[in-house]
Coordinates of N, CA and C in Angstrom, one line a residue:
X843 N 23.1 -51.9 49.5 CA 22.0 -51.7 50.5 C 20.9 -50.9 49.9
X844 N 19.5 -51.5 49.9 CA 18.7 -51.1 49.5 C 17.8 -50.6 50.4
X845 N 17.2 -49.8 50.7 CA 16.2 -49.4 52.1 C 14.8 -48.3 51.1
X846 N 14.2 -48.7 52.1 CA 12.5 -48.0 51.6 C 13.0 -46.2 51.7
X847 N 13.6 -46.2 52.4 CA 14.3 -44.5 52.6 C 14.4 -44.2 51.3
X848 N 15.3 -45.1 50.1 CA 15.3 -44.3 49.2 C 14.6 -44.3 48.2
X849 N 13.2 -44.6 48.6 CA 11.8 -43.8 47.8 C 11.5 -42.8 48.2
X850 N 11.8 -41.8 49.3 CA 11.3 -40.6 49.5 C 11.5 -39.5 48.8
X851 N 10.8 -39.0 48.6 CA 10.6 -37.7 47.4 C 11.8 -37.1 47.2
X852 N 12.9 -36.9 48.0 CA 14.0 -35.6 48.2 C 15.2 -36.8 47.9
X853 N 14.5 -38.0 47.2 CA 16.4 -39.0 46.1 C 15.2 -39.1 44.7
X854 N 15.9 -39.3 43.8 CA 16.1 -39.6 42.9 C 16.4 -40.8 41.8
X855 N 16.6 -40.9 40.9 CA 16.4 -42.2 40.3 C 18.5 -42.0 40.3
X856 N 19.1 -40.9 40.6 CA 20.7 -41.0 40.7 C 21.3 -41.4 41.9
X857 N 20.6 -40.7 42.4 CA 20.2 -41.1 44.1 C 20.9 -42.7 44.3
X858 N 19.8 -43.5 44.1 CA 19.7 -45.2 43.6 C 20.4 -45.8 43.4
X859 N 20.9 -45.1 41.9 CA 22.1 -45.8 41.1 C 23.2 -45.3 42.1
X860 N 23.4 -44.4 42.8 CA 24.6 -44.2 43.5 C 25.0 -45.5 44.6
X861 N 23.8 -45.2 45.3 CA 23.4 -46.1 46.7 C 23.8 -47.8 46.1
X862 N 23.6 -47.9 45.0 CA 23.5 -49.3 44.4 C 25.5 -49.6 44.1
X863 N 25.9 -47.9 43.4 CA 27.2 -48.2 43.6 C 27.9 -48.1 44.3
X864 N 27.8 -47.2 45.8 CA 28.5 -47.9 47.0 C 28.0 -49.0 47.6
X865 N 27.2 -49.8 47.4 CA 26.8 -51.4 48.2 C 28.0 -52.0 47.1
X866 N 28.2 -52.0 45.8 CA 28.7 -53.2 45.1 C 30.3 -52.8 45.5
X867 N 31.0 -51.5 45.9 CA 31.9 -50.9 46.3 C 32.2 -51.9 47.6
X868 N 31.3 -51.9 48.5 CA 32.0 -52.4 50.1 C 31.6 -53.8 49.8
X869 N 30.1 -54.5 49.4 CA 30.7 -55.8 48.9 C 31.7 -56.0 48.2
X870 N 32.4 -55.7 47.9 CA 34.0 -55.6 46.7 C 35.1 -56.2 47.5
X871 N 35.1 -54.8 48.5 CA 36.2 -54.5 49.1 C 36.4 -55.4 50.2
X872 N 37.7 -56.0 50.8 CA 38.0 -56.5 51.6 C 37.7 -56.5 53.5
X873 N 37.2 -57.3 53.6 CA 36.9 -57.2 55.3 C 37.4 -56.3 56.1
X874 N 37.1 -55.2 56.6 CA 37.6 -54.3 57.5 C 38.4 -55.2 58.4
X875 N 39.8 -54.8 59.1 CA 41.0 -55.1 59.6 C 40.6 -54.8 61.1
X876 N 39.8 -53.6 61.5 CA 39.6 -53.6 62.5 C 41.4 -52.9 63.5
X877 N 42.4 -52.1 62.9 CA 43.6 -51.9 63.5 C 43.7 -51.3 64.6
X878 N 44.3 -51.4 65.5 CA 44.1 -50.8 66.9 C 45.9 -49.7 67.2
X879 N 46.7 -50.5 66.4 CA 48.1 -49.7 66.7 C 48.2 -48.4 65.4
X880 N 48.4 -47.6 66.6 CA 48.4 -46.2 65.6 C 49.5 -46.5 63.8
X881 N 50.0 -46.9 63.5 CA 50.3 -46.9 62.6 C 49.7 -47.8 61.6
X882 N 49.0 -48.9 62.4 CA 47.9 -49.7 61.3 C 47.0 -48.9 61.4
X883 N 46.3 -48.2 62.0 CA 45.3 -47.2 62.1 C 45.3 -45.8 61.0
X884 N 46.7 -45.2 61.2 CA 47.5 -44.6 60.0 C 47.3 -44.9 58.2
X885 N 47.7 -46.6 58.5 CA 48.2 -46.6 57.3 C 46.7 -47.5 56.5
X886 N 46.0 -47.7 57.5 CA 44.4 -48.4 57.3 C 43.4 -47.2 56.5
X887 N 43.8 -45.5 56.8 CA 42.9 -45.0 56.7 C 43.6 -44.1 54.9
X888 N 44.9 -44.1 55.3 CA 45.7 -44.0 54.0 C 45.3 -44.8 52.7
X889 N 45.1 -45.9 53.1 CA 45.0 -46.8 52.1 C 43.5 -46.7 51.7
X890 N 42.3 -46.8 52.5 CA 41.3 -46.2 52.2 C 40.5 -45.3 51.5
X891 N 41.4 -44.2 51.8 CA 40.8 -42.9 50.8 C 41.6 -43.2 49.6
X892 N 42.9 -44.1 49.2 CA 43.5 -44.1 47.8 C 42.6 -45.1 47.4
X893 N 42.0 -46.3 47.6 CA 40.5 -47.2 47.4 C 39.8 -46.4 46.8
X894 N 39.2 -45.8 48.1 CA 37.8 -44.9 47.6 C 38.3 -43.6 46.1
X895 N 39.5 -43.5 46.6 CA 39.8 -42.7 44.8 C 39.8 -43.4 43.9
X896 N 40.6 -44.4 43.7 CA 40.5 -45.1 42.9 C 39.1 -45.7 42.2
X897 N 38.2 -45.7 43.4 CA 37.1 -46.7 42.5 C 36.2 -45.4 42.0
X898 N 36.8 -44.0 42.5 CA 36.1 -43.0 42.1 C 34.9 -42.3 42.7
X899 N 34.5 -42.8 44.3 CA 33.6 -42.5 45.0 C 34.2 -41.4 45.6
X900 N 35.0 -41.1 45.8 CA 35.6 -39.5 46.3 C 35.2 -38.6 45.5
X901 N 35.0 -38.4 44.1 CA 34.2 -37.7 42.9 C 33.3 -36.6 43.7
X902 N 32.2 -37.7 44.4 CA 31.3 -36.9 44.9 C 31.2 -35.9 46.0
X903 N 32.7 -36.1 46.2 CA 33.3 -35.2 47.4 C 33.1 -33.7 46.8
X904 N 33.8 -33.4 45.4 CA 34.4 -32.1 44.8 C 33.0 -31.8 44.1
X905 N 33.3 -30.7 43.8 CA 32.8 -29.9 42.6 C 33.2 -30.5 41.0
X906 N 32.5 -30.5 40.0 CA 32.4 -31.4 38.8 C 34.0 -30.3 38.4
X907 N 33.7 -29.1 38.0 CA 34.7 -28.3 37.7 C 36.0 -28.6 38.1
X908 N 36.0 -29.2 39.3 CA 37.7 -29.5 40.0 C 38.0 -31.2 39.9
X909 N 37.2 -31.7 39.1 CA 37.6 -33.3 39.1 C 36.5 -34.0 40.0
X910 N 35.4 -33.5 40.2 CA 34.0 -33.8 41.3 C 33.1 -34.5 40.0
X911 N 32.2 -35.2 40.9 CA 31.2 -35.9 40.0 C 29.5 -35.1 39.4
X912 N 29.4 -34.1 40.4 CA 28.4 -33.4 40.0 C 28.7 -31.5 40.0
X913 N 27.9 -31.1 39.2 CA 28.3 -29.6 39.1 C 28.3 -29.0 40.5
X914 N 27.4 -29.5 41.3 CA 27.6 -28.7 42.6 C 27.5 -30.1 43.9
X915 N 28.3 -30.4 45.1 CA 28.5 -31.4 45.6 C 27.0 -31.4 46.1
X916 N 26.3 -32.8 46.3 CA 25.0 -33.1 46.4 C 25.4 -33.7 48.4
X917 N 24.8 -33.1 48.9 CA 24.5 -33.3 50.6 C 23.7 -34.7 50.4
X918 N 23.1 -35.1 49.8 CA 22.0 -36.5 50.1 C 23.0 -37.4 49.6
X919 N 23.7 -37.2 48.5 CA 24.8 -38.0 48.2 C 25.8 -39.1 49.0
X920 N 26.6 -37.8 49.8 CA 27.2 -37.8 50.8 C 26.9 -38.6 51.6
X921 N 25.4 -38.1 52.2 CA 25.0 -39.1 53.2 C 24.3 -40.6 53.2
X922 N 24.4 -41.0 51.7 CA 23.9 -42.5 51.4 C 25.3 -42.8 51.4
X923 N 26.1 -42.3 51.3 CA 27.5 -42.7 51.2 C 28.0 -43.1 52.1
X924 N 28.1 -42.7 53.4 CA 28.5 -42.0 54.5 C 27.2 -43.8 55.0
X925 N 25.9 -43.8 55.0 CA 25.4 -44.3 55.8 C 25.8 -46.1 55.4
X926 N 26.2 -46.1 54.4 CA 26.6 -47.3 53.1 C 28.1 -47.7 54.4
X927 N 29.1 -47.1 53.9 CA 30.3 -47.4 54.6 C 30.2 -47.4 56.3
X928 N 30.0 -46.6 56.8 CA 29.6 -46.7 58.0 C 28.9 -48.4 58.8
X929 N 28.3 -48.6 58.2 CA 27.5 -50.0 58.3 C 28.6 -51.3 58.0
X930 N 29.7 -50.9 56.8 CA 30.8 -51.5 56.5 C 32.0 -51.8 57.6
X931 N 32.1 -50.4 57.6 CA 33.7 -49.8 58.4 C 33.7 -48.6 58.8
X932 N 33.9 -47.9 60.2 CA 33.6 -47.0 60.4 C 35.1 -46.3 59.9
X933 N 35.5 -46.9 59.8 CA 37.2 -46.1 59.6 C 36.9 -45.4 58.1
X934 N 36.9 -46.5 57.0 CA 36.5 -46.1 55.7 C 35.2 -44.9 55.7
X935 N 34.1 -44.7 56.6 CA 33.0 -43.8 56.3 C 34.0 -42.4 57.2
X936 N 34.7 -42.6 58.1 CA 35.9 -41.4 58.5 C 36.2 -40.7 58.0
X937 N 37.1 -41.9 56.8 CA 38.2 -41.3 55.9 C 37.1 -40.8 54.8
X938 N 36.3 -41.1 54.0 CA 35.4 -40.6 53.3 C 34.6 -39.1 53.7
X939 N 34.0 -38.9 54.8 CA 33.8 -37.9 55.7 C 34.7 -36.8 55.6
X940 N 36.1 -36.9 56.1 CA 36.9 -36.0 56.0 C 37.7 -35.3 54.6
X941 N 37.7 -36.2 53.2 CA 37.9 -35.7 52.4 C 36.9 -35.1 52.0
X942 N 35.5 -34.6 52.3 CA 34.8 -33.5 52.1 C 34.7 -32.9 52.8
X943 N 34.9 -32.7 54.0 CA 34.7 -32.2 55.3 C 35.8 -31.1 54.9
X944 N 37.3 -31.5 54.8 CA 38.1 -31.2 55.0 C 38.5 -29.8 53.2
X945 N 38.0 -30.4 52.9 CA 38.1 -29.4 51.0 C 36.6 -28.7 51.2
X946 N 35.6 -28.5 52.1 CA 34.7 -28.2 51.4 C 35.1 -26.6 51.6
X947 N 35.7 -26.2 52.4 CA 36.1 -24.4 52.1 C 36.7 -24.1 51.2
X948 N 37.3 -25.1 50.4 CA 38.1 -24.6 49.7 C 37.0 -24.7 48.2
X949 N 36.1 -25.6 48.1 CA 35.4 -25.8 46.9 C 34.4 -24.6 47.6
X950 N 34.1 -24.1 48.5 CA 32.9 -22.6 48.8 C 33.5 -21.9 48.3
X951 N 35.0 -21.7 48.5 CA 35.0 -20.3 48.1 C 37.2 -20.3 48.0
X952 N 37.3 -20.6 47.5 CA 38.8 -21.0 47.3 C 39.2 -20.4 46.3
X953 N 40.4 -19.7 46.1 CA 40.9 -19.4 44.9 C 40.9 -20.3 43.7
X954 N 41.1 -19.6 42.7 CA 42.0 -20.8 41.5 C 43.2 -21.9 41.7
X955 N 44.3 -21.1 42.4 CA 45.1 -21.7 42.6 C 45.1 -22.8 44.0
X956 N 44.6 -22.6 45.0 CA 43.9 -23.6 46.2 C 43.2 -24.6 45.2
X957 N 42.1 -24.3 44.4 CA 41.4 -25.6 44.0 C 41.8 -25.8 43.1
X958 N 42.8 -25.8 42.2 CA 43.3 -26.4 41.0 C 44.3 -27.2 42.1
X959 N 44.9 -27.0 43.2 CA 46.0 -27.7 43.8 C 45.3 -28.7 44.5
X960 N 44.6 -28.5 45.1 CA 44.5 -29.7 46.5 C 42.8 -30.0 45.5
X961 N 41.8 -30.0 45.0 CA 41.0 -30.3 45.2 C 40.4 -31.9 43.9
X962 N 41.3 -31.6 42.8 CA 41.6 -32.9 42.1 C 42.2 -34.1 42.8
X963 N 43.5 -33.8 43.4 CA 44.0 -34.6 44.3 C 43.3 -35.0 45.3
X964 N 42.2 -34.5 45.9 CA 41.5 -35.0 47.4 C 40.6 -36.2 46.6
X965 N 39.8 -35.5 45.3 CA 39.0 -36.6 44.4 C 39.4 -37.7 44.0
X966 N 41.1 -38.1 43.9 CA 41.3 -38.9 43.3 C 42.1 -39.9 44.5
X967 N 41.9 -39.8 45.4 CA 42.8 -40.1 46.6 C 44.1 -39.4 46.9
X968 N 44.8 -39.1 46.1 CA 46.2 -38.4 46.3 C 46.2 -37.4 47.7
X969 N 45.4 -36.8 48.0 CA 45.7 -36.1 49.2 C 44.7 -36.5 49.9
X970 N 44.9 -36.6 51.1 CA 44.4 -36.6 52.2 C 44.1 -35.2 53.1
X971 N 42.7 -34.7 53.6 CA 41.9 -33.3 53.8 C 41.9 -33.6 55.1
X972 N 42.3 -32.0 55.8 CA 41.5 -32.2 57.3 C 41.0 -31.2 57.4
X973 N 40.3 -30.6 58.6 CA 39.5 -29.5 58.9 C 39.9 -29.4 60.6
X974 N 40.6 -28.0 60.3 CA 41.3 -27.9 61.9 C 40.2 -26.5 62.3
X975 N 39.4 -26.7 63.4 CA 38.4 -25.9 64.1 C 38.6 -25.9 65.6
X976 N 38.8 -27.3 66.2 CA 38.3 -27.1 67.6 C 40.1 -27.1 68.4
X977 N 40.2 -26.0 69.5 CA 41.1 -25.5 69.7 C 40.6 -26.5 71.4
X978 N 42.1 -26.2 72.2 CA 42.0 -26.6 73.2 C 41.4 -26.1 74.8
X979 N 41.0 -24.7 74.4 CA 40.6 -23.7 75.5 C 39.2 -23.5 74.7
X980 N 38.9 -23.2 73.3 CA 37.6 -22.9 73.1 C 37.1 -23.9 72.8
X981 N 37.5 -25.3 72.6 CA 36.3 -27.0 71.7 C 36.1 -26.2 70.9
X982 N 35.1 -26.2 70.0 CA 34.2 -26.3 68.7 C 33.5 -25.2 69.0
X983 N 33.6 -24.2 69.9 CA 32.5 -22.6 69.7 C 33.5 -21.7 69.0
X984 N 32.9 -21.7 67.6 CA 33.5 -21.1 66.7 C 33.7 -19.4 66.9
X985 N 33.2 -19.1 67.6 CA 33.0 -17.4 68.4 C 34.4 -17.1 69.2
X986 N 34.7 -18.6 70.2 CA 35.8 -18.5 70.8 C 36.8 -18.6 70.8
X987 N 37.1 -18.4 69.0 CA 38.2 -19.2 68.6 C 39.5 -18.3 68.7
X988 N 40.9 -18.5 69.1 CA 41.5 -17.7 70.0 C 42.8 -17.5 68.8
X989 N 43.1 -18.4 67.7 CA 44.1 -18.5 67.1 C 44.2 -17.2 66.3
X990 N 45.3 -17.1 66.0 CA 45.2 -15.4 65.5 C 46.1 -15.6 64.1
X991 N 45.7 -14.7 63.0 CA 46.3 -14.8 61.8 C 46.7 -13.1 61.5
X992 N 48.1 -13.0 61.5 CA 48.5 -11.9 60.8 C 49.1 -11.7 59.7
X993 N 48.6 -10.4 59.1 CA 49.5 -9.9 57.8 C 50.8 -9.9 58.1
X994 N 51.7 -10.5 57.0 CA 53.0 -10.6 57.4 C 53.6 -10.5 55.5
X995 N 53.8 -9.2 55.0 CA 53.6 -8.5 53.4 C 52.4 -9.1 52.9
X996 N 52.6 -10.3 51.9 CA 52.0 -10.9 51.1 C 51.4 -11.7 51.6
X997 N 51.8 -12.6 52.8 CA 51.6 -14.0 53.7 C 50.8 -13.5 54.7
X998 N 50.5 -14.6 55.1 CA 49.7 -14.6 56.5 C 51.0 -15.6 57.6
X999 N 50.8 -14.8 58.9 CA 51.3 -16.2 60.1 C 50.1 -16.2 60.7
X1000 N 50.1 -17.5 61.0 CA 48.8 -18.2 61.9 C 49.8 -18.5 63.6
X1001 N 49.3 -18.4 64.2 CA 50.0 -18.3 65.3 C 48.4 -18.7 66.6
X1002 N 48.8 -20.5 67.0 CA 47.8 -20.6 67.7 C 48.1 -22.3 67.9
X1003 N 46.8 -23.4 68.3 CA 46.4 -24.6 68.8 C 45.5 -24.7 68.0
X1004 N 45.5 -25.8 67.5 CA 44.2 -26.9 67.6 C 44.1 -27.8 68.1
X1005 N 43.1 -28.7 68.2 CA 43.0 -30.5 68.8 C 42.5 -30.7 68.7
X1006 N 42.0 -32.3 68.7 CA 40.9 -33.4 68.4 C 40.5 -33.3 66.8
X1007 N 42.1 -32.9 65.9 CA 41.9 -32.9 64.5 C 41.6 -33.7 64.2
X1008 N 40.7 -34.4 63.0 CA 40.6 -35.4 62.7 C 41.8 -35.9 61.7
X1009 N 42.2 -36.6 61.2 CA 43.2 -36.8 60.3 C 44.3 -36.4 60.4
X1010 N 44.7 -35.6 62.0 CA 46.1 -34.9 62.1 C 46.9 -36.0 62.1
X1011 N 48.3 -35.4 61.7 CA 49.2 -36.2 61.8 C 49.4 -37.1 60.2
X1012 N 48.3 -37.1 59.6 CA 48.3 -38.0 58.0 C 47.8 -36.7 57.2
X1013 N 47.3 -35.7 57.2 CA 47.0 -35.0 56.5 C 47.8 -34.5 55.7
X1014 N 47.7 -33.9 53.8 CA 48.3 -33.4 53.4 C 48.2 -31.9 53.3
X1015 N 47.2 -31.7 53.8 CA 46.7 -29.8 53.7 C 45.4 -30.1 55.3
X1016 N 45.7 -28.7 55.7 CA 44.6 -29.1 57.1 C 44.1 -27.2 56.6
X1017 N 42.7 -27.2 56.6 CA 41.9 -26.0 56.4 C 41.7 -25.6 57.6
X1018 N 42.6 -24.5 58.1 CA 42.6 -23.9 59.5 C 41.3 -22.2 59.7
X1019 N 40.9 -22.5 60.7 CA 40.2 -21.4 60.4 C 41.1 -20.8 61.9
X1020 N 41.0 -19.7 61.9 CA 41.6 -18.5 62.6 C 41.4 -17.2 63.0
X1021 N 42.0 -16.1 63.3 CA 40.8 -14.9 63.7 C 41.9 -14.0 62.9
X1022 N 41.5 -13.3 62.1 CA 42.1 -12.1 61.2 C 41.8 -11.1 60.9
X1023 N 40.7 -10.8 62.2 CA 40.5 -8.6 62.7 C 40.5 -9.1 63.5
X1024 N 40.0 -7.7 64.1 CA 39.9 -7.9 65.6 C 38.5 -7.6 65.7
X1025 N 36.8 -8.0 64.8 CA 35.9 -7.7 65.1 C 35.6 -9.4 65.6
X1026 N 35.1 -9.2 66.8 CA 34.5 -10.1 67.8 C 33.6 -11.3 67.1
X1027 N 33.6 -12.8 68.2 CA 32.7 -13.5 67.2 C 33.1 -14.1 66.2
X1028 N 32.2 -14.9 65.8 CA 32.9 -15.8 64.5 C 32.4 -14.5 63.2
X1029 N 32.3 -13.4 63.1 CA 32.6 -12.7 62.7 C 34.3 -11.8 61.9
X1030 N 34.9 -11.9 62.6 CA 36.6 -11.7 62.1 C 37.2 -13.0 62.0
X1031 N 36.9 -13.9 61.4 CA 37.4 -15.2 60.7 C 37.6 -15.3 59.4
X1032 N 38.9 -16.0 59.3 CA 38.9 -16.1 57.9 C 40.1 -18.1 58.2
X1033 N 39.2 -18.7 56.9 CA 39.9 -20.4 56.9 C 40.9 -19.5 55.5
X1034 N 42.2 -20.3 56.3 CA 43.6 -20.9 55.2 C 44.2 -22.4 55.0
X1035 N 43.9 -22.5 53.8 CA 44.7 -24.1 53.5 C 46.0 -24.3 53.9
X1036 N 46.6 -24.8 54.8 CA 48.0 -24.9 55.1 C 48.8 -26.2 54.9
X1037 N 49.5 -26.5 53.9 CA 49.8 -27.4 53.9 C 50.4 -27.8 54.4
X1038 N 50.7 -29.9 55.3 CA 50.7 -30.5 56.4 C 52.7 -29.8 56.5
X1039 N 53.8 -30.0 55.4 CA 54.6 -29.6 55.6 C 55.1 -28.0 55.2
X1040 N 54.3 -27.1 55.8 CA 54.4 -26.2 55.6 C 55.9 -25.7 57.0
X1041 N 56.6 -24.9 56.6 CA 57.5 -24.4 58.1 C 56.5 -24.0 58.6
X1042 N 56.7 -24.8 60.5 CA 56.1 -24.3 61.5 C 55.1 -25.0 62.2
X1043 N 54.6 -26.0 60.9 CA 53.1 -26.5 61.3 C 53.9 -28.1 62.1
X1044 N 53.8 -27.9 63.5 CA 54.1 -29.3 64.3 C 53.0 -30.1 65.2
X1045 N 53.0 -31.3 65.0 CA 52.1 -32.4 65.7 C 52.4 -32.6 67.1
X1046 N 51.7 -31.7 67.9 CA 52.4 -31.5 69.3 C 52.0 -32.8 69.7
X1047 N 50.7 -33.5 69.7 CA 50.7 -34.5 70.2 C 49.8 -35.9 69.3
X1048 N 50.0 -36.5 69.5 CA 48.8 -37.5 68.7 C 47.8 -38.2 69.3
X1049 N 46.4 -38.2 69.5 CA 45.7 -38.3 70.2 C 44.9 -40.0 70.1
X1050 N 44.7 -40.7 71.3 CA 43.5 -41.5 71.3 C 42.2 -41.5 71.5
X1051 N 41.4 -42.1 70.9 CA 40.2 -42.2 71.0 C 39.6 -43.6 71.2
X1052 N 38.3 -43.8 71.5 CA 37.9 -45.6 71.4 C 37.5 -45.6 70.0
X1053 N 37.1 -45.0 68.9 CA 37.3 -45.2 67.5 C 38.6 -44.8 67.3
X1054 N 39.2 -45.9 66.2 CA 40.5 -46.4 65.7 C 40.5 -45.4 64.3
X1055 N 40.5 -43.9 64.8 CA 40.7 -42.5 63.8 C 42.0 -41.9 64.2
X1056 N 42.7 -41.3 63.1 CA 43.8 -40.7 63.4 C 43.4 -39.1 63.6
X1057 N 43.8 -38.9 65.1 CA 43.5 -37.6 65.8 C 45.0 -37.2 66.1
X1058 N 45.0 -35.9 66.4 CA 46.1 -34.9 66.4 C 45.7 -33.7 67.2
X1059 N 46.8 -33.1 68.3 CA 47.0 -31.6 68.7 C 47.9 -31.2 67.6
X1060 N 47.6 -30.1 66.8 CA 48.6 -29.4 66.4 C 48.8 -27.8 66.9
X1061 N 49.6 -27.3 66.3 CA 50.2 -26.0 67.0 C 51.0 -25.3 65.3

């Protein structure tokens, strides 16, 4: 997909060559399926992100240091990416969506050991990223977020809801954000990577939507 957009001053001549390599990417790939039963839905979006690893367009998800394509993840990138697939399959620009969505806390500001573990695997398809924020009493006002994380020695317990996850239910790590003082506001927050089989972490429910995305209440 070529569009006059990408002469404007703020792309690049990489820009291009990108845009040029997700068009030759989704003409490649096979006809979107269009699945409607949660497990074709499941296994449509599975299969997806290990595609998009494999052909290496997840890259541009990470940081170059963790298995990423550029030293620092490029936002314009993203969104020629994002506007490319979307026009394709909205499932596939989802699943692309959420493997950065879903790692980008961890490539801000993540230990060593968090980004040497999950954040090569998100690049190369092997794991699948979610981003657990909106709870069922607060939605998405990050101020009113009610889930509570305690010191417990070394560990933390998270002890709380989320819902309308994207990716619940197929995720292999979900970046939970939580409240960990007691200063008010999205002020006493702090995100932990928890991985999908961690003890404790259950899919209270699995949610529909009119897009064919795998949603989740977790607890």
């Amino acid at each position: 997909m070529r569009g006059d957009h990408l002469d404007w001053p703020f792309f690049d001549d990489s820009h291009r060559a990108w845009a040029a390599r997700v068009d030759a990417y989704c003409a490649a790939r096979p006809a979107p399926s269009h699945p409607t039963a949660r497990d074709a839905v499941d296994r449509a979006c599975r299969d997806a992100v290990r595609a998009m690893g494999d052909a290496g367009l997840l890259r541009e998800c990470v940081p170059q240091a963790d298995g990423g394509a550029c030293a620092r993840v490029d936002s314009r990138a993203l969104c020629i990416a994002r506007e490319r697939l979307a026009y394709d399959d909205g499932l596939a620009d989802f699943a692309f969506a959420m493997q950065g969505l879903g790692s980008g806390a961890i490539a801000l500001a993540g230990d060593a050991a968090a980004r040497s573990r999950w954040l090569p695997a998100v690049a190369a398809g092997h794991a699948i990223a979610a981003f657990a924020l909106t709870e069922p009493q607060a939605g998405s006002d990050v101020a009113a977020i009610a889930m509570r994380a305690r010191r417990d020695g070394g560990d933390y317990v998270l002890d709380g809801e989320k819902t309308w996850i994207s990716n619940g239910g197929i995720a292999d790590f979900y970046c939970v954000f939580a409240r960990s003082s007691a200063m008010g506001g999205s002020a006493g927050l702090s995100a932990f990577v928890v991985p999908a089989d961690l003890r404790g972490v259950t899919i209270v429910e699995r949610l529909d939507a009119i897009a064919p995305d795998p949603l989740a209440h977790l607890a």
